[in-house]
Coordinates of C-alpha atoms in Angstrom, one line a residue:
M78 CA 4.3 -19.9 16.9
D79 CA 0.8 -20.4 18.3
T80 CA -1.9 -19.6 15.8
T81 CA -4.8 -20.5 18.1
L82 CA -7.1 -17.5 18.8
S83 CA -7.7 -16.7 22.4
T84 CA -11.2 -16.1 23.8
T85 CA -10.4 -12.4 23.8
D86 CA -9.4 -12.5 20.2
L87 CA -12.5 -14.4 19.2
E88 CA -14.6 -11.7 21.0
F89 CA -12.7 -9.0 19.1
R90 CA -13.4 -10.8 15.8
D91 CA -17.1 -10.7 16.6
D92 CA -16.9 -7.0 17.3
V93 CA -15.2 -6.4 14.0
R94 CA -17.9 -8.4 12.1
A95 CA -20.6 -6.4 13.9
F96 CA -18.9 -3.1 13.0
F97 CA -18.8 -4.0 9.3
A98 CA -22.4 -5.1 9.3
K99 CA -23.4 -1.8 10.8
A100 CA -21.0 0.5 8.9
A101 CA -22.2 -0.6 5.5
P102 CA -18.7 -0.3 3.8
E103 CA -20.2 -1.2 0.4
K104 CA -21.5 2.4 0.2
S105 CA -17.9 3.8 0.4
Q106 CA -16.6 1.1 -1.9
Q107 CA -19.1 2.1 -4.6
L108 CA -17.7 5.7 -4.4
I109 CA -14.2 4.4 -4.5
N110 CA -14.8 2.3 -7.6
N111 CA -15.8 5.4 -9.5
P112 CA -12.8 7.6 -10.4
D113 CA -14.9 10.7 -10.1
T114 CA -15.9 10.0 -6.5
Y115 CA -12.8 8.1 -5.4
K116 CA -11.4 10.7 -3.0
Q117 CA -14.9 11.2 -1.4
G118 CA -15.3 7.5 -0.8
V119 CA -11.8 7.1 0.7
I120 CA -12.3 10.0 3.1
Q121 CA -15.8 8.9 4.0
W122 CA -14.6 5.5 5.0
Q123 CA -11.6 6.8 6.9
K124 CA -13.8 9.1 9.0
Q125 CA -16.0 6.1 9.9
L126 CA -13.0 4.2 11.1
F127 CA -11.7 7.3 12.9
E128 CA -15.0 7.7 14.8
Q129 CA -14.9 4.1 15.7
G130 CA -11.3 4.5 17.0
W131 CA -10.0 1.9 14.5
V132 CA -8.3 4.1 11.9
A133 CA -4.7 3.4 13.0
P134 CA -4.4 -0.1 14.4
F135 CA -0.6 -0.1 15.0
W136 CA -0.4 3.4 16.3
P137 CA 0.2 3.8 20.1
R138 CA -2.8 5.0 22.0
E139 CA -0.9 8.1 23.1
Y140 CA -0.9 9.3 19.5
G141 CA -4.5 8.5 18.8
G142 CA -4.1 5.0 17.5
A143 CA -6.1 1.9 18.4
G144 CA -3.2 0.3 20.3
W145 CA -4.2 -3.1 19.0
T146 CA -2.1 -6.2 19.3
V147 CA -0.6 -7.6 16.2
T148 CA -3.1 -10.4 16.4
Q149 CA -6.0 -8.0 16.5
S150 CA -4.7 -6.1 13.5
Y151 CA -4.4 -9.4 11.6
I152 CA -7.9 -10.4 12.5
Y153 CA -9.2 -7.0 11.4
E154 CA -7.5 -7.2 8.0
C155 CA -8.9 -10.7 7.4
E156 CA -12.4 -9.6 8.3
R157 CA -12.1 -6.4 6.2
V158 CA -11.4 -8.4 3.1
T159 CA -14.1 -10.8 3.8
A160 CA -16.6 -7.9 4.2
N161 CA -15.3 -6.3 1.0
A162 CA -14.6 -3.2 3.0
P163 CA -12.1 -0.6 1.6
D164 CA -8.6 -0.3 2.9
V165 CA -7.2 3.0 4.0
V166 CA -4.8 4.9 1.7
P167 CA -1.5 4.0 3.3
F168 CA 0.7 7.1 2.7
G169 CA -0.5 9.0 5.8
L170 CA -1.6 6.3 8.2
K171 CA 0.8 3.5 7.4
M172 CA 3.9 5.4 6.2
V173 CA 4.5 9.0 7.2
G174 CA 2.5 8.9 10.4
P175 CA 4.7 6.3 12.1
V176 CA 7.8 8.2 11.0
I177 CA 6.4 11.4 12.5
Y178 CA 5.5 9.9 15.9
T179 CA 8.8 8.0 16.0
Y180 CA 11.3 10.6 14.8
G181 CA 9.4 13.9 14.9
N182 CA 9.4 16.5 17.6
D183 CA 6.5 17.4 19.8
E184 CA 5.4 20.4 17.6
Q185 CA 5.4 18.2 14.5
K186 CA 3.4 15.5 16.2
A187 CA 0.8 18.0 17.4
R188 CA 0.6 19.7 14.0
F189 CA 0.5 16.7 11.7
L190 CA -0.9 13.6 13.4
P191 CA -4.5 14.8 14.0
G192 CA -5.0 15.5 10.3
I193 CA -3.6 12.2 9.3
L194 CA -5.9 10.3 11.6
N195 CA -9.2 12.1 10.8
G196 CA -8.6 12.2 7.1
N197 CA -8.5 16.0 6.8
D198 CA -5.0 15.9 5.3
W199 CA -4.3 13.7 2.3
W200 CA -0.6 12.7 1.9
C201 CA 1.5 11.4 -1.0
Q202 CA 5.0 9.9 -1.1
G203 CA 7.9 11.6 -2.8
Y204 CA 10.6 9.0 -3.1
S205 CA 11.2 7.8 -6.7
E206 CA 12.6 10.1 -9.3
P207 CA 13.0 9.8 -13.1
G208 CA 16.6 8.7 -12.5
A209 CA 16.2 7.0 -9.1
G210 CA 13.7 4.3 -8.6
S211 CA 14.8 1.1 -7.0
D212 CA 18.3 2.7 -6.6
L213 CA 16.7 5.3 -4.4
A214 CA 20.0 6.5 -3.0
A215 CA 20.7 8.0 -6.4
L216 CA 18.1 10.7 -5.9
K217 CA 19.0 14.2 -7.1
T218 CA 16.2 16.4 -5.8
R219 CA 18.1 18.9 -3.7
A220 CA 17.2 21.1 -0.8
D221 CA 19.6 24.0 -0.2
R222 CA 19.6 26.0 3.0
D223 CA 18.4 29.6 2.8
G224 CA 18.1 31.1 6.3
D225 CA 15.3 29.3 8.1
D226 CA 14.1 27.6 4.9
Y227 CA 15.2 25.0 2.3
I228 CA 14.9 25.8 -1.4
V229 CA 13.8 22.5 -3.1
N230 CA 14.4 21.8 -6.8
G231 CA 13.9 18.5 -8.7
S232 CA 11.2 16.0 -9.6
K233 CA 9.5 13.0 -8.2
I234 CA 7.7 10.4 -10.2
W235 CA 5.1 7.6 -9.9
T236 CA 3.6 9.8 -7.1
T237 CA 0.3 8.1 -6.3
Y238 CA -2.7 10.4 -5.9
A239 CA -0.6 13.5 -5.9
Q240 CA -3.5 15.2 -7.6
Y241 CA -5.5 14.9 -4.4
A242 CA -2.7 15.5 -1.9
D243 CA -2.5 18.3 0.7
W244 CA 1.1 17.2 1.7
I245 CA 3.9 15.2 0.4
F246 CA 6.7 13.6 2.4
C247 CA 10.0 13.8 0.4
L248 CA 13.5 12.5 0.5
V249 CA 15.8 15.3 -0.7
R250 CA 19.5 15.7 -0.9
T251 CA 20.9 18.2 1.5
D252 CA 24.6 17.2 1.2
H253 CA 26.4 15.9 -1.9
S254 CA 29.6 14.7 -0.2
G255 CA 30.2 11.2 1.1
R256 CA 28.3 8.0 0.3
P257 CA 25.0 8.3 -1.7
Q258 CA 23.0 7.2 1.3
Q259 CA 24.4 10.1 3.3
G260 CA 23.2 13.6 3.0
I261 CA 19.6 12.7 2.4
S262 CA 16.9 14.4 4.6
F263 CA 13.2 13.8 5.2
L264 CA 11.0 16.8 4.4
L265 CA 7.2 17.4 4.8
I266 CA 6.1 19.8 2.0
D267 CA 2.7 21.6 1.7
M268 CA 1.4 20.8 -1.8
K269 CA 0.0 24.4 -2.1
T270 CA 3.5 25.9 -1.9
P271 CA 4.3 28.0 -5.0
G272 CA 6.6 26.3 -7.4
I273 CA 5.0 22.8 -7.3
T274 CA 3.4 21.5 -10.4
I275 CA 1.8 18.1 -11.1
S276 CA 2.0 16.2 -14.4
P277 CA -0.5 13.3 -14.6
I278 CA 0.5 9.9 -15.8
R279 CA -2.2 7.7 -17.1
S280 CA -1.3 4.1 -16.4
I281 CA -1.8 1.1 -18.7
N282 CA -5.2 0.2 -17.2
G283 CA -6.5 3.6 -18.2
V284 CA -6.6 5.0 -14.6
H285 CA -5.1 8.3 -13.5
S286 CA -3.5 7.5 -10.1
L287 CA 0.2 8.2 -10.9
N288 CA 1.9 11.6 -11.4
E289 CA 5.2 13.4 -11.7
V290 CA 5.7 16.2 -9.2
H291 CA 8.1 19.1 -10.1
F292 CA 9.7 21.4 -7.6
D293 CA 10.9 24.8 -8.9
N294 CA 12.5 26.8 -6.1
V295 CA 10.0 25.6 -3.6
R296 CA 10.5 27.2 -0.2
V297 CA 10.1 24.8 2.8
P298 CA 10.6 25.8 6.4
L299 CA 13.4 24.0 8.4
A300 CA 10.7 23.2 10.9
N301 CA 9.2 20.7 8.3
R302 CA 12.3 18.5 8.4
I303 CA 11.9 15.3 10.4
G304 CA 14.8 14.4 12.6
E305 CA 18.3 15.4 11.9
E306 CA 19.6 16.8 8.6
G307 CA 21.3 14.0 6.6
Q308 CA 19.6 11.2 8.4
G309 CA 16.6 10.8 6.1
W310 CA 17.9 7.5 4.7
T311 CA 17.6 5.9 8.1
Y312 CA 14.0 7.1 8.5
A313 CA 13.1 6.0 5.0
K314 CA 14.4 2.4 5.6
S315 CA 12.2 1.9 8.5
L316 CA 9.2 3.1 6.5
L317 CA 10.0 0.9 3.5
A318 CA 10.3 -2.2 5.6
H319 CA 6.7 -1.8 6.8
E320 CA 5.6 -0.8 3.3
R321 CA 7.0 -4.0 1.8
T322 CA 5.2 -6.0 4.4
V323 CA 1.9 -4.4 3.5
I324 CA 2.5 -4.9 -0.2
A325 CA 2.3 -8.7 0.3
R326 CA -1.5 -8.3 0.7
V327 CA -2.1 -11.9 1.8
A328 CA -5.7 -11.4 2.8
D329 CA -6.5 -9.7 -0.5
S330 CA -4.9 -12.6 -2.4
K331 CA -6.9 -15.1 -0.4
S332 CA -10.1 -13.3 -1.3
R333 CA -9.1 -13.1 -5.0
L334 CA -8.3 -16.9 -4.9
D335 CA -11.8 -17.6 -3.6
R336 CA -13.3 -15.4 -6.3
L337 CA -11.2 -17.2 -9.0
R338 CA -12.6 -20.6 -7.7
E339 CA -16.1 -19.2 -8.0
L340 CA -15.5 -18.0 -11.6
A341 CA -13.9 -21.3 -12.6
T342 CA -16.9 -23.2 -11.2
R343 CA -19.1 -21.0 -13.5
E344 CA -17.0 -21.0 -16.6
R345 CA -17.4 -24.1 -18.8
Q346 CA -15.3 -25.7 -21.5
G347 CA -15.9 -28.9 -23.2
G348 CA -19.1 -29.3 -21.3
R349 CA -17.7 -29.2 -17.8
P350 CA -16.6 -26.4 -15.4
M351 CA -13.0 -25.2 -15.7
I352 CA -12.4 -26.0 -12.0
E353 CA -12.5 -29.6 -13.1
D354 CA -9.9 -29.1 -15.9
E355 CA -6.7 -30.9 -14.8
A356 CA -4.3 -28.2 -16.0
F357 CA -6.3 -25.4 -14.5
R358 CA -6.6 -27.2 -11.1
A359 CA -2.9 -27.9 -11.0
R360 CA -2.1 -24.2 -11.4
F361 CA -4.9 -23.1 -9.1
T362 CA -3.6 -25.6 -6.4
A363 CA 0.0 -24.4 -6.8
I364 CA -1.0 -20.8 -6.1
K365 CA -3.1 -21.9 -3.1
V366 CA -0.2 -23.8 -1.6
D367 CA 2.2 -20.9 -2.2
L368 CA -0.3 -18.5 -0.6
M369 CA -0.7 -20.7 2.4
A370 CA 3.1 -20.7 2.9
L371 CA 3.2 -17.0 2.5
E372 CA 0.5 -16.5 5.1
Y373 CA 2.6 -18.4 7.7
M374 CA 5.6 -16.3 6.8
E375 CA 3.4 -13.2 7.4
L376 CA 2.3 -14.6 10.8
R377 CA 6.0 -15.2 11.8
V378 CA 6.8 -11.5 10.9
L379 CA 3.7 -10.3 12.8
A380 CA 4.8 -12.4 15.8
A381 CA 8.2 -10.8 15.7
M382 CA 6.7 -7.4 15.5
A383 CA 4.5 -8.2 18.5
N384 CA 7.8 -8.7 20.4
N385 CA 8.9 -5.2 19.3
Q386 CA 11.2 -6.5 16.5
S387 CA 11.4 -4.7 13.3
P388 CA 10.5 -6.5 10.0
G389 CA 14.0 -6.8 8.5
A390 CA 14.9 -8.9 5.5
E391 CA 11.7 -10.9 6.1
S392 CA 9.8 -7.9 4.7
S393 CA 11.7 -8.4 1.4
L394 CA 10.7 -12.0 1.3
L395 CA 7.1 -11.1 1.9
K396 CA 7.2 -8.5 -0.9
I397 CA 8.8 -10.9 -3.4
R398 CA 6.5 -13.8 -2.9
G399 CA 3.4 -11.7 -2.2
T400 CA 3.7 -9.8 -5.5
E401 CA 4.6 -12.9 -7.5
I402 CA 1.4 -14.6 -6.2
Q403 CA -0.7 -11.6 -7.1
Q404 CA 0.6 -11.7 -10.6
A405 CA 0.0 -15.5 -10.8
L406 CA -3.6 -14.9 -9.8
H407 CA -4.0 -12.1 -12.4
E408 CA -2.6 -14.4 -15.1
L409 CA -4.8 -17.3 -14.3
T410 CA -7.9 -15.1 -14.1
I411 CA -7.3 -13.5 -17.5
E412 CA -6.7 -16.9 -19.0
L413 CA -10.0 -18.0 -17.6
A414 CA -11.7 -15.1 -19.3
G415 CA -10.0 -16.0 -22.6
V416 CA -10.8 -13.8 -25.5
Y417 CA -13.3 -11.9 -23.3
G418 CA -10.3 -10.6 -21.3
G419 CA -9.5 -8.3 -24.2
M420 CA -12.8 -6.5 -24.2
I421 CA -12.8 -2.8 -23.5
A422 CA -15.2 -1.2 -21.1
G423 CA -17.6 -0.2 -24.0
D424 CA -18.0 -3.9 -24.7
S425 CA -18.9 -4.8 -21.1
A426 CA -22.6 -5.3 -21.9
T427 CA -21.8 -7.9 -24.6
A428 CA -19.4 -9.6 -22.2
A429 CA -22.0 -9.7 -19.5
D430 CA -24.6 -11.2 -21.9
L431 CA -22.1 -14.0 -22.7
G432 CA -21.4 -14.6 -19.0
H433 CA -17.9 -13.2 -19.1
D434 CA -18.6 -10.0 -17.2
F435 CA -15.3 -10.3 -15.3
G436 CA -13.1 -10.1 -18.4
D437 CA -12.7 -6.3 -18.6
Q438 CA -11.6 -6.1 -14.9
A439 CA -9.3 -9.1 -15.4
R440 CA -7.5 -7.3 -18.2
K441 CA -7.1 -4.1 -16.1
D442 CA -5.8 -6.0 -13.1
F443 CA -3.4 -8.0 -15.2
M444 CA -2.0 -4.9 -16.9
Y445 CA -1.6 -2.8 -13.8
G446 CA -0.4 -5.8 -11.8
R447 CA 2.8 -6.0 -13.8
A448 CA 4.0 -3.1 -11.7
S449 CA 3.6 -4.9 -8.3
T450 CA 7.0 -6.5 -8.6
I451 CA 8.6 -3.1 -9.3
F452 CA 7.0 -0.6 -6.9
G453 CA 8.1 -0.5 -3.3
G454 CA 11.6 -1.5 -4.4
S455 CA 11.8 -3.9 -7.3
N456 CA 12.0 -7.7 -6.5
E457 CA 15.5 -7.8 -7.9
I458 CA 16.6 -5.2 -5.3
Q459 CA 14.8 -7.3 -2.6
K460 CA 16.8 -10.3 -3.6
N461 CA 20.0 -8.3 -3.2
I462 CA 18.8 -7.3 0.3
I463 CA 18.2 -10.9 1.2
A464 CA 21.6 -12.0 -0.2
K465 CA 23.3 -9.4 1.9
R466 CA 21.4 -9.6 5.2
V467 CA 20.4 -13.2 5.3
L468 CA 23.1 -15.1 3.3
G469 CA 25.9 -12.7 4.1
L470 CA 27.0 -12.4 0.4

């Protein structure tokens, strides 16, 4: 694996840096940081990327994507984090979009892909259920044929930003015979369809991003089924492999590590900066080494994808180590904040006066970060995948 950037890649990196300097991503980031203007900020930033032609790096040009190489996508992601620019919401661009242009028919591509690209349509993911999380094949939401429609009944849970969504892509059971993985179909459902209700779930960090979505005799046209009936599990597996690769968030963890070093240089104990404390430095260095190893693993996966190979069990490895490193960073940051990590938002002025203004956010990140080893398929399930596909157990 050659990690040296070519002259063309270096020129591309300069173009990306120039774009971020001109696009002023911090304006969109400010909107995103405020729950009341979150959706506005996300759409505003996506439209800027769309106008630049950069909104869908991995998509083929024929479908409106940037058609970048894997190396260019990697460079962009590193520069995005460095510029503190927002990421796009993944559900449309990184998840259902590739499924539609890979498995959908021409009518579905023409109908759905433009709205995904330009940000006019907000998508959410309907996979997990109250009784089917990591064991996704146990899902019970059913879709029964009725002429040219399906009638959908059931519930989905942990549905991120369903309160904003125009569409939801769902795994539903269309056949109850055979193995659990059989008889699952992939449906696209308009969230304005009668019979859909959304119940908000306020997470432990106080933010409303999660929801439960209920379907009560929801009528969905057969034309909204992707691919063949009963083959949804196949389509979902390809989507999840890419999702788990994204969840590793190597570039974001590198940025968080740099921020942690900055804070540890500022925070003092016993008359010296915490970055000089032997115990703290040992833990900090261990995370840095693990992150460096993870980055090279990510580069190997990206190199395989550049050769048209799908991220298989390696995506599970990335998901496991990536989320464990994220949690280790959260833990060390909140320990650095000490008692100030327990302050609530109303105490933030006092915390800032004492020089511990990062404590409130450290607490929120630590709390919500406990879920990272669960969503996208729990790390225990990922270990089972590795045991089966890599070790042959």
